[in-house]
Short mmCIF file of C-alpha atoms in Angstrom, two decimals:
data_model
loop_
_atom_site.label_atom_id
_atom_site.label_comp_id
_atom_site.label_asym_id
_atom_site.label_seq_id
_atom_site.Cartn_x
_atom_site.Cartn_y
_atom_site.Cartn_z
CA UNK T 1 19.40 -66.02 -16.37
CA UNK T 2 20.46 -68.18 -19.28
CA UNK T 3 23.96 -68.61 -20.64
CA UNK T 4 25.01 -66.67 -23.73
CA UNK T 5 22.91 -67.48 -26.78
CA UNK T 6 24.16 -67.36 -30.35
CA UNK T 7 21.66 -65.11 -32.08
CA UNK T 8 22.91 -66.44 -35.43
CA UNK T 9 21.63 -69.95 -34.66
CA UNK T 10 18.52 -68.83 -32.76
CA UNK T 11 17.24 -66.47 -35.44
CA UNK T 12 18.21 -68.85 -38.25
CA UNK T 13 15.95 -71.63 -37.00
CA UNK T 14 12.84 -69.43 -36.72
CA UNK T 15 12.17 -68.86 -40.44
CA UNK T 16 13.26 -72.32 -41.60
CA UNK T 17 11.09 -74.18 -39.10
CA UNK T 18 8.25 -71.73 -39.76
CA UNK T 19 8.14 -72.26 -43.53
CA UNK T 20 9.79 -75.61 -44.33
CA UNK T 21 9.52 -77.67 -41.17
CA UNK T 22 13.29 -78.13 -40.84
CA UNK T 23 16.07 -76.42 -38.93
CA UNK T 24 18.58 -74.16 -40.63
CA UNK T 25 21.54 -76.47 -40.09
CA UNK T 26 19.85 -79.09 -42.27
CA UNK T 27 20.30 -76.97 -45.39
CA UNK T 28 23.13 -74.58 -44.49
CA UNK T 29 25.44 -75.91 -47.22
CA UNK T 30 22.69 -76.01 -49.84
CA UNK T 31 21.64 -72.40 -49.33
CA UNK T 32 25.18 -70.99 -49.32
CA UNK T 33 25.07 -68.05 -51.79
CA UNK T 34 28.40 -69.17 -53.25
CA UNK T 35 26.48 -71.96 -54.97
CA UNK T 36 24.89 -69.31 -57.16
CA UNK T 37 28.08 -67.57 -58.28
CA UNK T 38 27.35 -68.56 -61.87
CA UNK T 39 24.33 -66.28 -61.92
CA UNK T 40 26.33 -63.30 -60.68
CA UNK T 41 29.91 -63.74 -61.91
CA UNK T 42 30.47 -64.72 -65.58
CA UNK T 43 32.60 -67.85 -65.92
CA UNK T 44 35.48 -66.34 -67.91
CA UNK T 45 35.53 -62.83 -66.51
CA UNK T 46 37.30 -62.98 -63.17
CA UNK T 47 40.31 -65.28 -63.36
CA UNK T 48 40.95 -66.41 -59.81
CA UNK T 49 39.89 -63.18 -58.12
CA UNK T 50 39.98 -63.87 -54.36
CA UNK T 51 39.42 -67.55 -54.95
CA UNK T 52 36.14 -67.13 -56.81
CA UNK T 53 37.12 -69.60 -59.54
CA UNK T 54 37.94 -72.30 -57.00
CA UNK T 55 34.74 -71.62 -55.06
CA UNK T 56 32.79 -71.87 -58.28
CA UNK T 57 34.34 -75.21 -59.26
CA UNK T 58 33.67 -76.63 -55.81
CA UNK T 59 30.06 -75.45 -55.80
CA UNK T 60 29.38 -76.80 -59.29
CA UNK T 61 30.56 -80.25 -58.18
CA UNK T 62 28.96 -80.35 -54.74
CA UNK T 63 25.76 -78.36 -55.19
CA UNK T 64 23.66 -80.87 -57.22
CA UNK T 65 24.49 -83.75 -54.87
CA UNK T 66 23.80 -81.69 -51.76
CA UNK T 67 20.50 -80.41 -53.15
CA UNK T 68 19.31 -83.94 -53.95
CA UNK T 69 20.07 -85.23 -50.44
CA UNK T 70 18.49 -82.25 -48.65
CA UNK T 71 15.36 -82.24 -50.81
CA UNK T 72 14.78 -85.98 -50.43
CA UNK T 73 15.27 -85.77 -46.66
CA UNK T 74 12.82 -82.88 -46.53
CA UNK T 75 10.19 -84.73 -48.56
CA UNK T 76 10.57 -87.88 -46.44
CA UNK T 77 10.25 -85.86 -43.22
CA UNK T 78 7.02 -84.26 -44.40
CA UNK T 79 5.66 -87.63 -45.51
CA UNK T 80 6.25 -89.01 -42.00
CA UNK T 81 4.69 -86.02 -40.24
CA UNK T 82 1.71 -85.60 -42.57
CA UNK T 83 -0.55 -87.41 -40.10
CA UNK T 84 -0.11 -84.63 -37.51
CA UNK T 85 -2.61 -82.48 -39.37
CA UNK T 86 -0.65 -79.22 -39.71
CA UNK T 87 0.45 -78.04 -43.17
CA UNK T 88 3.47 -75.89 -43.94
CA UNK T 89 4.75 -74.55 -47.26
CA UNK T 90 6.36 -77.84 -48.33
CA UNK T 91 3.23 -79.82 -47.44
CA UNK T 92 1.18 -77.44 -49.58
CA UNK T 93 3.43 -77.94 -52.61
CA UNK T 94 3.42 -81.73 -52.20
CA UNK T 95 -0.37 -81.73 -51.93
CA UNK T 96 -0.66 -79.67 -55.12
CA UNK T 97 1.61 -82.21 -56.83
CA UNK T 98 -0.59 -85.12 -55.69
CA UNK T 99 -3.68 -83.28 -56.90
CA UNK T 100 -1.99 -82.79 -60.31
CA UNK T 101 -2.51 -79.04 -60.08
CA UNK T 102 -1.83 -77.16 -63.31
CA UNK T 103 0.70 -74.32 -63.00
CA UNK T 104 0.96 -72.27 -66.16
CA UNK T 105 0.57 -74.83 -68.93
CA UNK T 106 1.70 -78.02 -67.18
CA UNK T 107 1.20 -80.00 -64.01
CA UNK T 108 3.26 -79.16 -60.95
CA UNK T 109 6.07 -81.73 -60.76
CA UNK T 110 8.68 -82.71 -58.18
CA UNK T 111 11.34 -80.82 -60.14
CA UNK T 112 9.16 -77.68 -60.04
CA UNK T 113 8.88 -78.07 -56.27
CA UNK T 114 12.66 -78.42 -55.89
CA UNK T 115 13.22 -75.25 -57.93
CA UNK T 116 10.64 -73.33 -55.87
CA UNK T 117 12.25 -74.48 -52.63
CA UNK T 118 15.69 -73.35 -53.75
CA UNK T 119 14.27 -69.89 -54.48
CA UNK T 120 12.73 -69.85 -51.01
CA UNK T 121 15.89 -71.08 -49.30
CA UNK T 122 18.18 -68.47 -50.82
CA UNK T 123 15.88 -65.50 -51.35
CA UNK T 124 13.68 -65.75 -48.28
CA UNK T 125 15.22 -67.63 -45.41
CA UNK T 126 18.93 -66.91 -45.16
CA UNK T 127 18.47 -63.22 -45.91
CA UNK T 128 15.67 -63.01 -43.33
CA UNK T 129 17.83 -64.56 -40.63
CA UNK T 130 20.70 -62.18 -41.51
CA UNK T 131 18.31 -59.25 -41.06
CA UNK T 132 17.25 -60.51 -37.63
CA UNK T 133 20.86 -60.73 -36.48
CA UNK T 134 21.64 -57.17 -37.60
CA UNK T 135 18.43 -55.88 -36.00
CA UNK T 136 19.31 -57.50 -32.66
CA UNK T 137 22.86 -56.16 -32.90
CA UNK T 138 21.64 -52.61 -33.52
CA UNK T 139 19.08 -52.86 -30.71
CA UNK T 140 21.75 -54.16 -28.34
CA UNK T 141 23.86 -51.10 -29.24
CA UNK T 142 20.87 -48.80 -28.73
CA UNK T 143 19.15 -49.69 -25.42
CA UNK T 144 16.66 -46.84 -25.84
CA UNK T 145 15.35 -48.35 -29.09
CA UNK T 146 15.38 -51.84 -27.54
CA UNK T 147 13.24 -50.67 -24.62
CA UNK T 148 10.87 -48.76 -26.89
CA UNK T 149 10.19 -51.66 -29.27
CA UNK T 150 9.78 -54.16 -26.41
CA UNK T 151 7.32 -51.84 -24.66
CA UNK T 152 5.29 -51.54 -27.86
CA UNK T 153 5.13 -55.32 -28.32
CA UNK T 154 4.29 -56.06 -24.68
CA UNK T 155 1.64 -53.36 -24.46
CA UNK T 156 0.01 -54.76 -27.60
CA UNK T 157 0.11 -58.34 -26.28
CA UNK T 158 -1.03 -57.78 -22.71
CA UNK T 159 -1.16 -61.20 -21.05
CA UNK T 160 -1.54 -63.20 -24.27
CA UNK T 161 1.24 -65.60 -25.19
CA UNK T 162 0.84 -66.03 -28.96
CA UNK T 163 1.63 -63.16 -31.33
CA UNK T 164 -0.75 -63.09 -34.30
CA UNK T 165 -0.42 -61.39 -37.69
CA UNK T 166 -3.08 -58.93 -36.51
CA UNK T 167 -0.77 -58.01 -33.63
CA UNK T 168 2.13 -57.54 -36.05
CA UNK T 169 0.07 -55.05 -38.07
CA UNK T 170 -0.19 -52.83 -34.98
CA UNK T 171 3.54 -52.82 -34.20
CA UNK T 172 4.50 -49.61 -35.99
CA UNK T 173 7.80 -49.05 -34.22
CA UNK T 174 8.90 -52.64 -34.86
CA UNK T 175 8.33 -52.04 -38.57
CA UNK T 176 10.47 -48.88 -38.35
CA UNK T 177 13.24 -50.87 -36.63
CA UNK T 178 13.19 -53.39 -39.48
CA UNK T 179 13.23 -50.67 -42.16
CA UNK T 180 16.18 -48.99 -40.47
CA UNK T 181 17.98 -52.33 -40.30
CA UNK T 182 17.42 -52.88 -44.03
CA UNK T 183 18.70 -49.36 -44.73
CA UNK T 184 21.98 -49.90 -42.88
CA UNK T 185 22.38 -53.62 -43.47
CA UNK T 186 20.68 -54.83 -46.66
CA UNK T 187 21.28 -58.61 -46.65
CA UNK T 188 22.25 -58.48 -50.33
CA UNK T 189 24.38 -55.33 -50.82
CA UNK T 190 24.27 -55.75 -54.61
CA UNK T 191 20.99 -56.51 -56.34
CA UNK T 192 20.81 -59.26 -58.95
CA UNK T 193 22.47 -57.84 -62.10
CA UNK T 194 20.28 -56.30 -64.80
CA UNK T 195 21.15 -56.52 -68.50
CA UNK T 196 20.71 -53.38 -70.60
CA UNK T 197 18.27 -53.86 -73.49
CA UNK T 198 18.94 -50.66 -75.44
CA UNK T 199 21.49 -47.84 -75.34
CA UNK T 200 20.85 -45.00 -72.89
CA UNK T 201 22.72 -42.19 -71.15
CA UNK T 202 23.31 -41.61 -67.44
CA UNK T 203 25.10 -38.44 -66.33
CA UNK T 204 26.95 -38.18 -69.61
CA UNK T 205 27.90 -41.86 -69.80
CA UNK T 206 26.54 -43.98 -72.66
CA UNK T 207 25.46 -47.41 -71.47
CA UNK T 208 25.57 -50.00 -74.24
CA UNK T 209 23.19 -52.93 -74.79
CA UNK T 210 24.17 -56.22 -73.12
CA UNK T 211 25.93 -54.32 -70.31
CA UNK T 212 25.38 -55.87 -66.87
CA UNK T 213 24.36 -53.27 -64.29
CA UNK T 214 24.85 -53.77 -60.55
CA UNK T 215 22.87 -51.65 -58.07
CA UNK T 216 24.68 -51.12 -54.77
CA UNK T 217 21.82 -50.75 -52.30
CA UNK T 218 24.28 -50.70 -49.39
CA UNK T 219 25.63 -47.34 -50.62
CA UNK T 220 22.14 -45.99 -51.38
CA UNK T 221 21.09 -46.62 -47.78
CA UNK T 222 24.06 -44.65 -46.45
CA UNK T 223 23.95 -41.75 -48.89
CA UNK T 224 24.22 -38.48 -46.90
CA UNK T 225 22.44 -36.69 -49.74
CA UNK T 226 19.34 -38.78 -49.02
CA UNK T 227 19.55 -39.62 -45.33
CA UNK T 228 20.32 -37.32 -42.40
CA UNK T 229 22.99 -38.82 -40.12
CA UNK T 230 23.12 -41.94 -42.32
CA UNK T 231 25.48 -43.90 -40.05
CA UNK T 232 23.14 -43.60 -37.06
CA UNK T 233 20.57 -46.28 -36.22
CA UNK T 234 17.44 -44.14 -35.86
CA UNK T 235 14.11 -45.91 -36.54
CA UNK T 236 12.25 -42.67 -35.78
CA UNK T 237 13.42 -41.28 -39.14
CA UNK T 238 10.50 -43.20 -40.68
CA UNK T 239 7.82 -41.49 -38.56
CA UNK T 240 5.44 -39.79 -40.99
CA UNK T 241 7.40 -41.18 -43.95
CA UNK T 242 5.77 -42.90 -46.92
CA UNK T 243 8.95 -44.79 -47.79
CA UNK T 244 8.32 -48.53 -48.03
CA UNK T 245 10.31 -51.52 -49.25
CA UNK T 246 8.13 -52.58 -52.18
CA UNK T 247 10.42 -51.22 -54.87
CA UNK T 248 8.68 -47.88 -55.43
CA UNK T 249 11.04 -45.80 -53.28
CA UNK T 250 14.59 -45.86 -54.62
CA UNK T 251 16.00 -44.68 -51.28
CA UNK T 252 15.28 -48.12 -49.78
CA UNK T 253 15.53 -51.20 -52.01
CA UNK T 254 16.30 -54.28 -49.89
CA UNK T 255 14.21 -56.43 -52.26
CA UNK T 256 15.03 -54.67 -55.51
CA UNK T 257 12.23 -53.40 -57.72
CA UNK T 258 10.40 -53.77 -61.01
CA UNK T 259 9.37 -57.06 -62.59
CA UNK T 260 12.35 -58.86 -61.04
CA UNK T 261 11.66 -57.78 -57.48
CA UNK T 262 12.43 -60.46 -54.90
CA UNK T 263 9.66 -63.12 -55.12
CA UNK T 264 10.04 -63.86 -51.40
CA UNK T 265 9.51 -60.24 -50.33
CA UNK T 266 6.25 -60.75 -48.44
CA UNK T 267 7.28 -64.06 -46.93
CA UNK T 268 10.65 -62.66 -45.88
CA UNK T 269 9.08 -59.57 -44.32
CA UNK T 270 6.57 -61.67 -42.39
CA UNK T 271 9.28 -64.00 -41.07
CA UNK T 272 11.45 -61.10 -39.91
CA UNK T 273 8.51 -59.35 -38.23
CA UNK T 274 7.25 -62.51 -36.50
CA UNK T 275 10.72 -63.71 -35.55
CA UNK T 276 11.83 -60.42 -34.02
CA UNK T 277 8.48 -59.85 -32.30
CA UNK T 278 8.68 -63.23 -30.56
CA UNK T 279 12.33 -62.81 -29.56
CA UNK T 280 11.71 -59.33 -28.15
CA UNK T 281 8.43 -60.26 -26.44
CA UNK T 282 9.53 -63.44 -24.69
CA UNK T 283 13.02 -62.38 -23.61
CA UNK T 284 14.97 -59.43 -22.35
CA UNK T 285 18.40 -59.35 -23.98
CA UNK T 286 21.57 -58.35 -22.16
CA UNK T 287 25.22 -58.14 -23.11
CA UNK T 288 27.55 -60.88 -21.84
CA UNK T 289 29.34 -60.25 -18.56
CA UNK T 290 32.10 -57.62 -18.70
CA UNK T 291 31.02 -56.49 -22.16
CA UNK T 292 30.10 -52.87 -22.89
CA UNK T 293 27.94 -51.51 -25.70
CA UNK T 294 31.06 -50.01 -27.25
CA UNK T 295 32.58 -53.50 -27.48
CA UNK T 296 29.91 -54.82 -29.85
CA UNK T 297 31.55 -55.77 -33.13
CA UNK T 298 29.61 -54.60 -36.21
CA UNK T 299 32.12 -55.70 -38.85
CA UNK T 300 30.57 -57.17 -41.99
CA UNK T 301 31.68 -60.42 -43.60
CA UNK T 302 32.44 -60.27 -47.34
CA UNK T 303 30.10 -62.15 -49.64
CA UNK T 304 27.05 -62.02 -51.88
CA UNK T 305 25.01 -61.67 -48.70
CA UNK T 306 26.43 -59.62 -45.84
CA UNK T 307 26.22 -61.10 -42.37
CA UNK T 308 28.20 -60.23 -39.25
CA UNK T 309 31.75 -61.48 -39.49
CA UNK T 310 31.58 -62.62 -35.84
CA UNK T 311 28.71 -64.23 -33.97
CA UNK T 312 26.37 -62.00 -32.00
CA UNK T 313 26.25 -63.33 -28.43
CA UNK T 314 23.59 -62.00 -26.07
CA UNK T 315 22.17 -63.21 -22.75
CA UNK T 316 18.44 -64.04 -22.94
CA UNK T 317 16.46 -63.44 -19.75
CA UNK T 318 12.97 -64.93 -19.85
CA UNK T 319 10.15 -62.39 -19.60
CA UNK T 320 7.70 -63.87 -17.09
CA UNK T 321 5.00 -61.19 -16.95
CA UNK T 322 2.62 -62.87 -19.43
#
């Protein structure tokens, strides 16, 4: 039996290594959502509400320097490891740059690559790792669901050691677990603001042009008018349901919807599915000694993305029957 493992660190390294070839700690400061406050909170609108102004000033000074260092380190690392023969997302972009690939009306440049990587870092990786932590927390609180999803994965895998995307497609209950996690714990509780183009009415209220609208998906996922027993973690609620997360069902909008739907939706979904499948296949997960299910803390940290306020610590026990 292993010592306690911080799920926050374990799950965070899966998607970053998978897509960018680096570990999460290498870019933690760069991908902090506070660096993007300017896109969500107008400069002159909040005063010093809960320290937002100070956070914004700090991020505006530090963010460009941090980005430069992290990007250059990432590019140098991939240059050194290019001879190994494998190609990840960053290698692909760098190859397209060398080949002078045309994107839109101009060649792909290093600045384009940096912008793409920042979108990936914020929109795809940190939110995916947050989802994995909440999923493991909910499964730890619900041993029945934990046993059911592990049985599904292990029955699908048999004695094989590597989980493929074809295997993931067959894991129906795992997909329900992830949907239920997104319902209760959307990583971004407020979608990116939308600006009203023309005047319209909602329930007797006139919404004027230029108004910024915020959609609170956290509240939508817990609406008792839409969901039965909304505070319960119950993946089975999606059995026979056509609700998906592609922006067509307004009951469940972890990625938003419309033309501005999250560009990392498919990548993020794949990383969550593969990450959780591997964690649940290769290990049994137990609570630390002297800890009961009722003791699990599910308090949310405030922020633009909502993670657990305290680390999730579980005991991994290696699964040897494969």
